[in-house]
Short mmCIF file of C-alpha atoms in Angstrom, two decimals:
data_model
loop_
_atom_site.label_atom_id
_atom_site.label_comp_id
_atom_site.label_asym_id
_atom_site.label_seq_id
_atom_site.Cartn_x
_atom_site.Cartn_y
_atom_site.Cartn_z
CA MET G 1 -57.13 -127.81 -32.62
CA ALA G 2 -56.79 -126.94 -36.31
CA ALA G 3 -57.98 -123.39 -35.65
CA CYS G 4 -55.49 -123.04 -32.81
CA THR G 5 -52.64 -124.28 -35.00
CA ARG G 6 -53.55 -121.86 -37.77
CA ALA G 7 -53.69 -119.02 -35.28
CA ALA G 8 -50.23 -119.78 -33.95
CA THR G 9 -48.69 -119.69 -37.41
CA MET G 10 -50.32 -116.44 -38.57
CA ASN G 11 -48.39 -113.20 -38.76
CA SER G 12 -48.61 -111.00 -35.68
CA LEU G 13 -51.36 -108.38 -35.48
CA PHE G 14 -50.10 -104.87 -34.69
CA GLY G 15 -46.96 -106.50 -33.35
CA VAL G 16 -48.72 -108.68 -30.74
CA VAL G 17 -47.64 -112.28 -31.12
CA ALA G 18 -50.36 -114.67 -32.21
CA PRO G 19 -51.43 -117.13 -29.48
CA GLY G 20 -50.15 -120.64 -29.12
CA PRO G 21 -52.00 -123.45 -27.27
CA LYS G 22 -50.91 -122.26 -23.81
CA ASP G 23 -52.08 -118.71 -24.58
CA LEU G 24 -55.44 -120.01 -25.76
CA TRP G 25 -55.80 -122.17 -22.67
CA SER G 26 -55.18 -119.14 -20.46
CA LEU G 27 -57.50 -117.00 -22.58
CA PHE G 28 -60.22 -119.64 -22.34
CA PHE G 29 -60.12 -119.52 -18.55
CA ARG G 30 -60.52 -115.74 -18.61
CA ILE G 31 -63.47 -115.85 -21.04
CA LEU G 32 -65.39 -118.78 -19.56
CA PRO G 33 -66.38 -117.08 -16.26
CA LYS G 34 -67.72 -114.10 -18.23
CA LEU G 35 -69.69 -116.42 -20.48
CA LEU G 36 -71.19 -118.53 -17.69
CA GLY G 37 -71.47 -115.79 -15.07
CA LEU G 38 -69.13 -117.66 -12.72
CA PRO G 39 -66.93 -115.91 -10.16
CA ALA G 40 -63.32 -115.62 -11.26
CA SER G 41 -62.23 -117.03 -7.88
CA LEU G 42 -63.88 -120.37 -8.71
CA MET G 43 -61.98 -120.67 -11.99
CA LYS G 44 -58.76 -119.70 -10.20
CA LYS G 45 -59.19 -122.61 -7.78
CA PHE G 46 -59.87 -124.94 -10.69
CA ARG G 47 -56.72 -123.81 -12.49
CA LYS G 48 -54.62 -124.54 -9.39
CA GLY G 49 -55.91 -128.10 -9.21
CA LYS G 50 -54.87 -131.10 -11.22
CA ASN G 51 -57.72 -130.57 -13.67
CA PHE G 52 -55.82 -127.62 -15.16
CA HIS G 53 -53.47 -130.10 -16.80
CA LEU G 54 -56.18 -131.77 -18.86
CA ALA G 55 -55.28 -132.81 -22.38
CA LEU G 56 -55.41 -130.02 -24.96
CA ALA G 57 -58.14 -131.99 -26.70
CA GLY G 58 -60.44 -130.71 -23.99
CA LEU G 59 -59.56 -127.18 -24.97
CA GLU G 60 -60.40 -127.96 -28.58
CA THR G 61 -63.92 -129.05 -27.56
CA SER G 62 -64.47 -126.02 -25.31
CA VAL G 63 -63.18 -123.48 -27.82
CA GLY G 64 -65.22 -125.17 -30.52
CA THR G 65 -68.36 -124.60 -28.44
CA LEU G 66 -67.54 -120.93 -28.03
CA GLN G 67 -66.90 -120.57 -31.75
CA GLU G 68 -70.53 -121.46 -32.44
CA LEU G 69 -71.92 -118.59 -30.39
CA PRO G 70 -73.76 -115.77 -32.26
CA GLN G 71 -71.53 -112.82 -33.15
CA GLU G 72 -73.42 -110.37 -30.92
CA VAL G 73 -72.86 -112.68 -27.92
CA LEU G 74 -69.16 -112.99 -28.74
CA MET G 75 -68.93 -109.20 -29.02
CA ASP G 76 -70.52 -108.80 -25.59
CA ILE G 77 -67.96 -111.21 -24.12
CA PHE G 78 -64.99 -109.69 -25.95
CA ALA G 79 -65.99 -106.20 -24.78
CA THR G 80 -65.02 -107.28 -21.24
CA LEU G 81 -61.45 -108.31 -22.19
CA GLU G 82 -58.22 -106.37 -21.88
CA ILE G 83 -56.82 -105.41 -25.31
CA CYS G 84 -54.08 -108.07 -25.34
CA ASP G 85 -56.66 -110.80 -24.70
CA LEU G 86 -59.01 -109.25 -27.25
CA ILE G 87 -56.37 -109.32 -30.00
CA ARG G 88 -55.45 -112.91 -29.16
CA ALA G 89 -59.12 -113.88 -29.32
CA GLY G 90 -59.25 -112.46 -32.85
CA TYR G 91 -56.78 -115.13 -33.96
CA VAL G 92 -58.71 -118.18 -32.82
CA CYS G 93 -61.04 -118.64 -35.80
CA SER G 94 -62.93 -116.73 -38.49
CA SER G 95 -66.03 -116.13 -36.33
CA TRP G 96 -63.95 -114.76 -33.44
CA ARG G 97 -61.98 -112.67 -35.89
CA SER G 98 -65.19 -111.20 -37.28
CA ALA G 99 -66.50 -110.36 -33.80
CA TYR G 100 -63.21 -108.72 -32.88
CA THR G 101 -63.11 -106.68 -36.12
CA CYS G 102 -66.71 -105.44 -35.69
CA LEU G 103 -66.07 -104.52 -32.07
CA ARG G 104 -63.00 -102.53 -33.08
CA ASP G 105 -64.28 -100.86 -36.25
CA LEU G 106 -67.70 -99.94 -34.90
CA GLY G 107 -66.17 -98.22 -31.90
CA LYS G 108 -68.08 -100.43 -29.45
CA TYR G 109 -64.98 -101.53 -27.54
CA LYS G 110 -64.78 -98.99 -24.71
CA LEU G 111 -63.42 -101.01 -21.78
CA SER G 112 -61.13 -98.96 -19.55
CA GLN G 113 -57.67 -100.47 -19.90
CA THR G 114 -55.05 -101.02 -17.23
CA PRO G 115 -51.99 -98.84 -17.94
CA CYS G 116 -48.94 -100.72 -19.18
CA LEU G 117 -45.26 -99.80 -19.05
CA LEU G 118 -43.93 -99.07 -22.54
CA TYR G 119 -40.17 -99.29 -22.99
CA THR G 120 -37.46 -100.33 -25.44
CA SER G 121 -34.77 -102.96 -25.26
CA ARG G 122 -31.55 -103.31 -27.24
CA SER G 123 -32.23 -106.98 -27.90
CA ALA G 124 -35.72 -106.31 -29.28
CA GLY G 125 -34.68 -104.18 -32.28
CA LYS G 126 -34.80 -100.50 -33.17
CA ASN G 127 -38.46 -100.50 -34.34
CA VAL G 128 -39.80 -102.61 -31.48
CA ALA G 129 -41.51 -101.27 -28.36
CA CYS G 130 -42.12 -103.55 -25.39
CA LEU G 131 -45.37 -103.42 -23.44
CA TYR G 132 -45.24 -104.73 -19.87
CA SER G 133 -48.69 -105.77 -18.61
CA LEU G 134 -49.28 -105.13 -14.91
CA VAL G 135 -52.25 -107.50 -15.09
CA GLU G 136 -50.35 -110.46 -16.52
CA ASN G 137 -46.79 -109.58 -15.39
CA ARG G 138 -45.84 -110.26 -18.97
CA THR G 139 -44.16 -108.36 -21.81
CA TYR G 140 -45.50 -108.02 -25.37
CA LYS G 141 -43.42 -106.82 -28.31
CA LEU G 142 -44.95 -104.30 -30.70
CA THR G 143 -43.40 -103.49 -34.08
CA LEU G 144 -43.98 -99.79 -34.78
CA PRO G 145 -43.80 -97.85 -38.04
CA GLY G 146 -40.73 -95.65 -38.58
CA PRO G 147 -38.89 -93.64 -37.48
CA PRO G 148 -37.20 -96.16 -35.16
CA ILE G 149 -38.56 -95.88 -31.63
CA ARG G 150 -35.13 -96.59 -30.07
CA ARG G 151 -33.69 -93.52 -31.80
CA SER G 152 -36.58 -91.26 -30.86
CA LEU G 153 -37.27 -89.00 -27.89
CA LEU G 154 -40.53 -89.91 -26.12
CA ILE G 155 -42.15 -86.82 -24.63
CA GLY G 156 -45.67 -87.96 -23.91
CA SER G 157 -48.33 -90.65 -23.74
CA SER G 158 -52.06 -90.01 -23.55
CA ASN G 159 -55.29 -91.62 -24.75
CA GLY G 160 -53.29 -94.55 -26.12
CA TRP G 161 -51.01 -92.35 -28.25
CA LEU G 162 -47.25 -91.84 -27.99
CA ILE G 163 -45.77 -88.45 -28.86
CA TYR G 164 -42.13 -88.57 -29.92
CA ALA G 165 -39.47 -86.55 -31.74
CA ASP G 166 -37.45 -88.06 -34.59
CA LYS G 167 -33.80 -87.37 -35.51
CA ARG G 168 -34.78 -84.11 -37.21
CA SER G 169 -36.62 -83.01 -34.04
CA GLU G 170 -39.98 -83.32 -35.84
CA LEU G 171 -42.92 -84.59 -33.77
CA HIS G 172 -45.11 -87.62 -34.50
CA LEU G 173 -48.01 -89.48 -32.93
CA VAL G 174 -48.26 -93.26 -33.05
CA ASN G 175 -50.78 -95.67 -31.60
CA PRO G 176 -48.70 -98.78 -30.80
CA ILE G 177 -51.78 -101.02 -30.78
CA THR G 178 -53.32 -100.04 -34.12
CA GLY G 179 -50.10 -98.91 -35.83
CA GLU G 180 -51.74 -95.63 -36.89
CA GLN G 181 -49.27 -92.75 -37.22
CA VAL G 182 -49.72 -88.98 -37.59
CA SER G 183 -47.12 -86.27 -38.28
CA LEU G 184 -47.53 -83.06 -36.28
CA PRO G 185 -46.84 -79.51 -37.53
CA SER G 186 -43.16 -78.83 -38.20
CA VAL G 187 -40.82 -77.80 -35.40
CA ILE G 188 -39.98 -74.61 -37.33
CA THR G 189 -43.54 -73.37 -36.75
CA ILE G 190 -42.91 -73.19 -32.99
CA GLU G 191 -42.52 -69.49 -32.09
CA GLN G 192 -38.97 -69.70 -30.73
CA VAL G 193 -37.51 -71.98 -33.45
CA LYS G 194 -36.12 -70.73 -36.76
CA PRO G 195 -34.50 -72.82 -39.52
CA ILE G 196 -30.92 -72.29 -40.67
CA THR G 197 -30.37 -73.29 -44.30
CA ASP G 198 -27.26 -74.00 -46.35
CA GLY G 199 -26.47 -72.57 -49.79
CA SER G 200 -28.96 -74.96 -51.39
CA GLY G 201 -31.82 -73.90 -49.16
CA ILE G 202 -31.78 -77.14 -47.19
CA ILE G 203 -32.32 -76.90 -43.42
CA HIS G 204 -29.20 -78.14 -41.66
CA LYS G 205 -29.53 -76.47 -38.22
CA TYR G 206 -32.07 -74.78 -35.97
CA LYS G 207 -31.88 -71.54 -34.00
CA LEU G 208 -33.63 -71.44 -30.61
CA SER G 209 -34.36 -68.01 -29.11
CA TRP G 210 -34.88 -67.32 -25.41
CA TYR G 211 -38.03 -65.29 -25.92
CA SER G 212 -41.09 -65.85 -23.73
CA GLY G 213 -44.34 -63.92 -23.61
CA HIS G 214 -43.56 -61.62 -20.71
CA VAL G 215 -39.79 -61.97 -20.39
CA HIS G 216 -37.35 -61.19 -23.18
CA GLU G 217 -34.22 -62.74 -21.80
CA ASP G 218 -30.81 -61.54 -22.85
CA GLY G 219 -28.52 -63.93 -24.62
CA THR G 220 -27.58 -65.02 -28.08
CA PRO G 221 -29.97 -67.58 -29.61
CA MET G 222 -28.54 -71.08 -29.48
CA ARG G 223 -27.84 -73.11 -32.62
CA TYR G 224 -28.49 -76.84 -32.63
CA ALA G 225 -27.95 -79.72 -35.04
CA LEU G 226 -31.17 -81.25 -36.37
CA ASP G 227 -31.04 -84.18 -33.94
CA LYS G 228 -29.94 -82.12 -30.91
CA LEU G 229 -32.68 -79.50 -30.76
CA ARG G 230 -35.22 -82.03 -29.47
CA GLU G 231 -33.14 -82.64 -26.35
CA TYR G 232 -33.21 -78.96 -25.36
CA LEU G 233 -36.62 -77.92 -26.71
CA TYR G 234 -39.22 -80.49 -25.62
CA PHE G 235 -40.43 -81.40 -22.13
CA LYS G 236 -43.90 -82.99 -22.34
CA ALA G 237 -46.79 -83.37 -24.78
CA PHE G 238 -50.42 -84.44 -24.49
CA VAL G 239 -53.12 -85.68 -26.89
CA PHE G 240 -56.64 -84.60 -25.93
CA LEU G 241 -60.03 -85.33 -27.49
CA ASP G 242 -62.58 -82.52 -27.46
CA PRO G 243 -65.93 -84.33 -26.90
CA CYS G 244 -67.89 -81.40 -28.37
CA THR G 245 -66.14 -81.40 -31.75
CA ARG G 246 -64.92 -85.03 -31.68
CA SER G 247 -61.58 -83.59 -32.73
CA TYR G 248 -58.10 -84.22 -31.34
CA PHE G 249 -55.55 -81.62 -30.41
CA VAL G 250 -52.01 -81.75 -29.02
CA VAL G 251 -50.58 -79.55 -26.26
CA LEU G 252 -46.82 -79.11 -26.01
CA ILE G 253 -44.73 -77.95 -23.04
CA HIS G 254 -41.43 -76.68 -24.41
CA HIS G 255 -38.47 -74.43 -23.77
CA PRO G 256 -37.43 -71.78 -23.17
CA ARG G 257 -38.90 -71.72 -19.67
CA PHE G 258 -41.55 -74.43 -20.07
CA GLN G 259 -44.03 -72.57 -22.28
CA LEU G 260 -47.19 -73.85 -23.99
CA SER G 261 -48.09 -74.31 -27.66
CA PHE G 262 -50.93 -76.33 -29.17
CA ALA G 263 -52.13 -77.66 -32.54
CA ARG G 264 -55.65 -78.69 -33.49
CA LEU G 265 -56.48 -81.45 -35.95
CA GLY G 266 -55.75 -80.00 -39.40
CA ASP G 267 -53.47 -77.15 -38.27
CA ASP G 268 -50.25 -76.63 -40.21
CA LYS G 269 -48.47 -74.74 -37.42
CA TRP G 270 -48.23 -74.54 -33.64
CA THR G 271 -50.20 -71.84 -31.80
CA TRP G 272 -48.20 -70.25 -29.01
CA LEU G 273 -49.78 -69.42 -25.62
CA PRO G 274 -47.54 -66.62 -24.28
CA GLN G 275 -49.51 -65.81 -21.13
CA ASN G 276 -47.25 -67.68 -18.66
CA THR G 277 -44.22 -69.95 -18.21
CA GLU G 278 -42.88 -72.76 -15.99
CA TYR G 279 -45.64 -75.24 -16.87
CA ARG G 280 -45.16 -78.87 -15.83
CA ASP G 281 -48.45 -80.67 -16.52
CA CYS G 282 -51.78 -80.29 -18.37
CA MET G 283 -55.24 -81.84 -18.45
CA TYR G 284 -58.45 -81.19 -20.41
CA MET G 285 -61.86 -81.12 -18.76
CA ASP G 286 -65.26 -79.58 -19.59
CA GLY G 287 -63.94 -77.67 -22.61
CA LEU G 288 -61.01 -76.08 -20.76
CA LEU G 289 -57.29 -76.78 -20.84
CA TYR G 290 -55.90 -76.73 -17.28
CA ALA G 291 -52.16 -76.12 -17.00
CA LEU G 292 -50.11 -76.40 -13.78
CA THR G 293 -46.90 -74.47 -13.16
CA ALA G 294 -43.95 -75.36 -10.93
CA HIS G 295 -45.18 -72.63 -8.56
CA GLY G 296 -48.43 -74.53 -7.92
CA GLU G 297 -50.41 -72.04 -10.03
CA ILE G 298 -53.24 -73.40 -12.18
CA ASN G 299 -54.32 -71.60 -15.35
CA ALA G 300 -57.42 -72.47 -17.41
CA PHE G 301 -57.41 -71.79 -21.18
CA ASP G 302 -60.47 -71.62 -23.40
CA LEU G 303 -59.13 -72.80 -26.76
CA THR G 304 -62.50 -72.66 -28.52
CA ALA G 305 -62.64 -68.86 -28.97
CA SER G 306 -61.03 -67.05 -31.91
CA THR G 307 -58.76 -65.39 -29.33
CA VAL G 308 -57.61 -67.79 -26.62
CA THR G 309 -58.37 -66.56 -23.11
CA MET G 310 -56.73 -67.52 -19.79
CA LYS G 311 -58.09 -67.48 -16.25
CA VAL G 312 -56.11 -68.07 -13.03
CA ILE G 313 -57.78 -70.89 -11.08
CA VAL G 314 -55.22 -71.16 -8.24
CA ASN G 315 -52.58 -68.57 -7.41
CA LYS G 316 -48.88 -69.26 -6.87
CA ILE G 317 -48.12 -71.44 -3.86
CA GLU G 318 -44.32 -71.38 -4.05
CA SER G 319 -42.10 -68.49 -5.14
CA TYR G 320 -39.34 -70.58 -6.71
CA PRO G 321 -39.57 -73.98 -8.40
CA SER G 322 -37.66 -76.73 -6.63
CA ALA G 323 -35.12 -78.75 -8.59
CA LEU G 324 -36.14 -81.82 -6.59
CA LYS G 325 -39.86 -81.89 -7.38
CA SER G 326 -42.29 -82.74 -10.14
CA TRP G 327 -45.86 -81.40 -10.34
CA TYR G 328 -49.03 -82.98 -11.71
CA ILE G 329 -52.67 -81.94 -12.21
CA ILE G 330 -55.32 -84.67 -12.28
CA CYS G 331 -59.07 -84.95 -12.67
CA ALA G 332 -60.32 -86.80 -9.58
CA PRO G 333 -62.75 -89.71 -10.26
CA TRP G 334 -65.13 -88.24 -7.66
CA GLY G 335 -65.04 -84.80 -9.35
CA GLY G 336 -62.80 -81.77 -8.91
CA LEU G 337 -59.06 -81.38 -9.34
CA LEU G 338 -55.99 -82.77 -7.63
CA GLN G 339 -52.49 -81.34 -7.44
CA VAL G 340 -49.76 -83.90 -6.83
CA TRP G 341 -46.22 -82.96 -5.80
CA ARG G 342 -43.51 -85.59 -6.17
CA THR G 343 -40.30 -85.14 -4.18
CA PHE G 344 -36.91 -86.61 -5.11
CA SER G 345 -33.70 -87.29 -3.25
CA VAL G 346 -30.25 -87.67 -4.76
CA PRO G 347 -28.21 -90.37 -3.00
CA GLU G 348 -24.53 -89.76 -2.58
CA GLN G 349 -22.23 -92.15 -4.39
CA LYS G 350 -20.56 -94.20 -1.65
CA ASP G 351 -17.65 -95.60 -3.64
CA GLU G 352 -15.69 -93.28 -5.92
CA ASP G 353 -14.69 -96.24 -8.06
CA GLU G 354 -18.26 -97.49 -8.39
CA ASP G 355 -19.61 -97.46 -11.95
CA GLY G 356 -22.63 -95.37 -12.83
CA ASP G 357 -23.94 -92.01 -11.76
CA PRO G 358 -25.94 -91.14 -8.65
CA CYS G 359 -29.62 -91.52 -9.48
CA PHE G 360 -32.75 -89.72 -8.36
CA HIS G 361 -35.28 -91.57 -6.22
CA THR G 362 -38.88 -90.65 -5.52
CA THR G 363 -39.14 -90.33 -1.73
CA LYS G 364 -42.54 -88.72 -1.15
CA ILE G 365 -45.76 -87.90 -2.96
CA THR G 366 -47.98 -85.16 -1.54
CA ILE G 367 -51.60 -84.89 -2.69
CA TYR G 368 -53.76 -81.78 -2.56
CA GLU G 369 -57.42 -81.29 -3.42
CA VAL G 370 -58.04 -78.01 -5.23
CA ASP G 371 -60.50 -75.65 -3.51
CA LEU G 372 -61.76 -73.72 -6.53
CA LYS G 373 -63.74 -71.21 -4.46
CA ALA G 374 -60.83 -70.29 -2.19
CA LYS G 375 -58.29 -70.71 -4.99
CA ASP G 376 -56.22 -72.77 -2.58
CA LEU G 377 -54.98 -76.32 -1.92
CA VAL G 378 -56.09 -78.68 0.84
CA GLU G 379 -53.69 -81.53 1.61
CA THR G 380 -55.15 -85.03 1.78
CA LYS G 381 -53.25 -87.76 3.60
CA SER G 382 -54.60 -90.74 1.68
CA LEU G 383 -56.15 -91.72 -1.62
CA SER G 384 -57.91 -94.61 0.11
CA ASN G 385 -59.27 -96.77 -2.72
CA HIS G 386 -57.53 -94.99 -5.60
CA ILE G 387 -54.31 -95.28 -7.58
CA LEU G 388 -51.99 -92.74 -9.25
CA PHE G 389 -50.02 -93.08 -12.48
CA LEU G 390 -47.34 -90.40 -12.87
CA GLY G 391 -44.65 -89.72 -15.48
CA HIS G 392 -44.63 -88.52 -19.07
CA ASN G 393 -48.12 -89.97 -19.43
CA ASN G 394 -51.26 -87.93 -18.91
CA SER G 395 -51.50 -88.03 -15.12
CA LEU G 396 -54.13 -90.50 -13.88
CA CYS G 397 -56.11 -91.23 -10.73
CA LEU G 398 -57.97 -94.54 -11.03
CA SER G 399 -60.44 -96.38 -8.82
CA ALA G 400 -59.06 -99.59 -7.32
CA ASP G 401 -62.53 -101.14 -7.64
CA GLU G 402 -62.22 -100.93 -11.43
CA TYR G 403 -58.60 -102.15 -11.44
CA PRO G 404 -58.46 -104.91 -8.81
CA ARG G 405 -55.03 -106.16 -9.96
CA LEU G 406 -53.43 -102.84 -8.95
CA LYS G 407 -52.50 -101.69 -5.45
CA ALA G 408 -54.89 -99.21 -3.84
CA ASN G 409 -53.43 -96.07 -2.24
CA HIS G 410 -50.24 -96.49 -4.28
CA ALA G 411 -48.56 -94.40 -6.98
CA TYR G 412 -47.04 -96.04 -10.06
CA TYR G 413 -44.38 -93.69 -11.43
CA THR G 414 -41.79 -93.36 -14.17
CA ASP G 415 -38.97 -90.88 -14.67
CA ASP G 416 -39.98 -87.44 -15.98
CA ARG G 417 -37.40 -85.05 -14.59
CA SER G 418 -37.06 -81.65 -16.21
CA GLU G 419 -33.34 -81.77 -17.06
CA PRO G 420 -32.44 -82.08 -20.75
CA PRO G 421 -32.81 -85.79 -21.64
CA VAL G 422 -29.21 -85.98 -22.86
CA ALA G 423 -28.09 -85.39 -19.26
CA LEU G 424 -29.99 -88.49 -18.09
CA LYS G 425 -29.02 -91.03 -20.75
CA SER G 426 -26.54 -92.83 -18.48
CA VAL G 427 -28.48 -92.35 -15.22
CA PRO G 428 -30.67 -95.22 -13.93
CA ARG G 429 -34.33 -94.33 -14.35
CA ASP G 430 -36.59 -93.62 -11.38
CA ILE G 431 -39.36 -96.18 -11.91
CA GLY G 432 -41.38 -97.94 -9.24
CA VAL G 433 -44.45 -98.15 -7.02
CA LEU G 434 -44.80 -95.97 -3.91
CA ASP G 435 -47.06 -96.75 -0.95
CA LEU G 436 -48.81 -93.44 -0.25
CA GLU G 437 -49.33 -94.36 3.40
CA ASN G 438 -45.72 -94.96 4.43
CA SER G 439 -43.70 -93.85 1.34
CA SER G 440 -42.10 -97.28 0.97
CA ARG G 441 -40.99 -98.12 -2.59
CA LYS G 442 -41.09 -101.29 -4.64
CA LYS G 443 -39.98 -102.19 -8.16
CA VAL G 444 -42.48 -102.53 -10.98
CA ALA G 445 -40.31 -105.34 -12.30
CA SER G 446 -36.62 -106.14 -12.47
CA GLN G 447 -34.96 -103.71 -14.88
CA ILE G 448 -36.12 -104.97 -18.26
CA TRP G 449 -35.92 -101.61 -20.01
CA SER G 450 -33.29 -99.47 -21.69
CA ASN G 451 -32.74 -95.97 -20.29
CA TRP G 452 -33.31 -94.37 -23.71
CA PRO G 453 -35.93 -93.44 -24.60
CA CYS G 454 -37.32 -93.13 -21.10
CA PRO G 455 -40.01 -95.74 -20.31
CA THR G 456 -43.53 -94.35 -19.91
CA TRP G 457 -47.01 -95.50 -18.91
CA ILE G 458 -49.50 -95.94 -21.73
CA THR G 459 -53.17 -96.87 -21.64
CA PRO G 460 -53.79 -99.13 -24.69
CA ASN G 461 -56.50 -97.86 -27.03
CA LEU G 462 -58.02 -99.39 -30.19
CA THR G 463 -59.66 -96.14 -31.34
CA LYS G 464 -58.33 -94.81 -34.64
CA MET G 465 -57.80 -91.12 -35.33
CA ASN G 466 -58.27 -91.60 -39.10
CA LEU G 467 -57.19 -88.06 -39.94
CA ALA G 468 -53.87 -86.23 -40.21
CA PHE G 469 -52.81 -82.97 -38.67
CA SER G 470 -51.06 -81.71 -41.79
CA LYS G 471 -53.25 -80.29 -44.57
#
C-alpha cells in the first residue's frame, strides 16, 4: 500500500483530488473487468457481496499485479476509462503515471466522454469549478487559472473548453481538465463595440451601437462600464475544430439582435458575419458552419474562402421569435441535421409574501429532422435510443448504447434563456432531465450549484490546443 499512500498525499492534478484507498478500490473494480474480459455485471454482484469488504491488503496485492503489466497493455486498459478514473490511475505508481502521460501526450486517448455538469459553489472558492459526474453521481473540484470563475460570465462549452467573459468583458477559453487557457481577440474588435478612454488614454467604458448588417436601428449607442458590457453583449459561444486544417476557431452569438462573429486561431480581431440576425445556435460539419435562427431558418457559412459566403438551407418557419422558446441545431448520430425546439412555462407566484422570483420551467421539447431537399422540417415523436444535451454547451445527440448510464429518449438540459444574464441572477435555474415520451421532469441532482455563473454541460477533454489566438 506504499504506492497508494504516496498517491493520496500528492498534490492534486488539474484540480482533481488524488485518490485515497477507497477511490483506488473502486477504480480497481472498474479496471479489472476490462483487463480480464469479464462482464461488468459479474463484478457488480461481487461488490455487493461480503467479499467487497476484504482487507485492503488484498487491494495492495491486486494493484501490485497490475503495476507490473507492460506499458502498452496499461495504455490499452486506460484508454477505456472515463477521464476522472484515468487521472486517478495516474497517481497509483510511477508505471501507471508513465502510461497515463503517454496516453495523454501522444493524443491516443480518444474515448468519448459522458457530459458532466459544471457549476460553481460559494463554499468551494472563487477559482474553483465543480464537476458533477452523471456516471458516478459524484462531484469533483477543479482549480482553474484566473480570472476567478465565480466572477465570470460563462457563455459556452464545447469540445471540452469553457468560453467566459472576465470583469473587463474580455473573452477567454479554458480547459478545466488540463488547465490550458487562451485569450481571445479583444472585445473592442467586435464590430458594434467601441472603447471610451479617459484623459490618459485608458479604456474606462464601452460604447455599444445598435447596428446590424441589414437593419440600422435608430437609437443612441449605449454606454457600459467595463464589467457590465458582457451582460448585454454576449449570448453564446462555440469552439470548433476544423479537421482539414487541424485548427480551432470560435463562433460568437452576440447583440445587438443575436448576430454572428468568429475568430480563427491566430486572428487578432473578430470577423463579423452581417448576413442575418436572431441566431440561437451553431454547429460545424463537413467544412460548413450551420447557424439556426429563432425563426427556424438554417444558414450555412463557408468560412474557408477569402470572402465568406452564406447559403439558406431551411427557410423561416415562424414569423416572430417566441419569448418562451429556445432553439438548437444538432448533428444526428445517424447522419443529417436535427432542429430542437424547447418550450418554457412561467409559473405564477402563489404567495405574494413568498421569497424568490417566479422561475421558468422546461415543459416540452419538440424534435424535427431537417429535410434538406425540401428545405423543410419533419417532426419526430421519439429519439428512441438516443439522448439530448441542451444548454450553453454545443448541442448534443448521443447514442444510449455508447452511454449506458444515461437515460435513453431523455433530454438533459440547463438554463440558457436569452434575457440579459443580470436579469436572471436571482432566479432559480431551469436544470433537469425531461422524458421525451411524456414530458415528465426530474432533477439532475439536488441543487448543489450557485445561480451565477449559470451551470453548463461540458464534455471533458484531455486534448491540448497548444497555441494562442493572439499574435
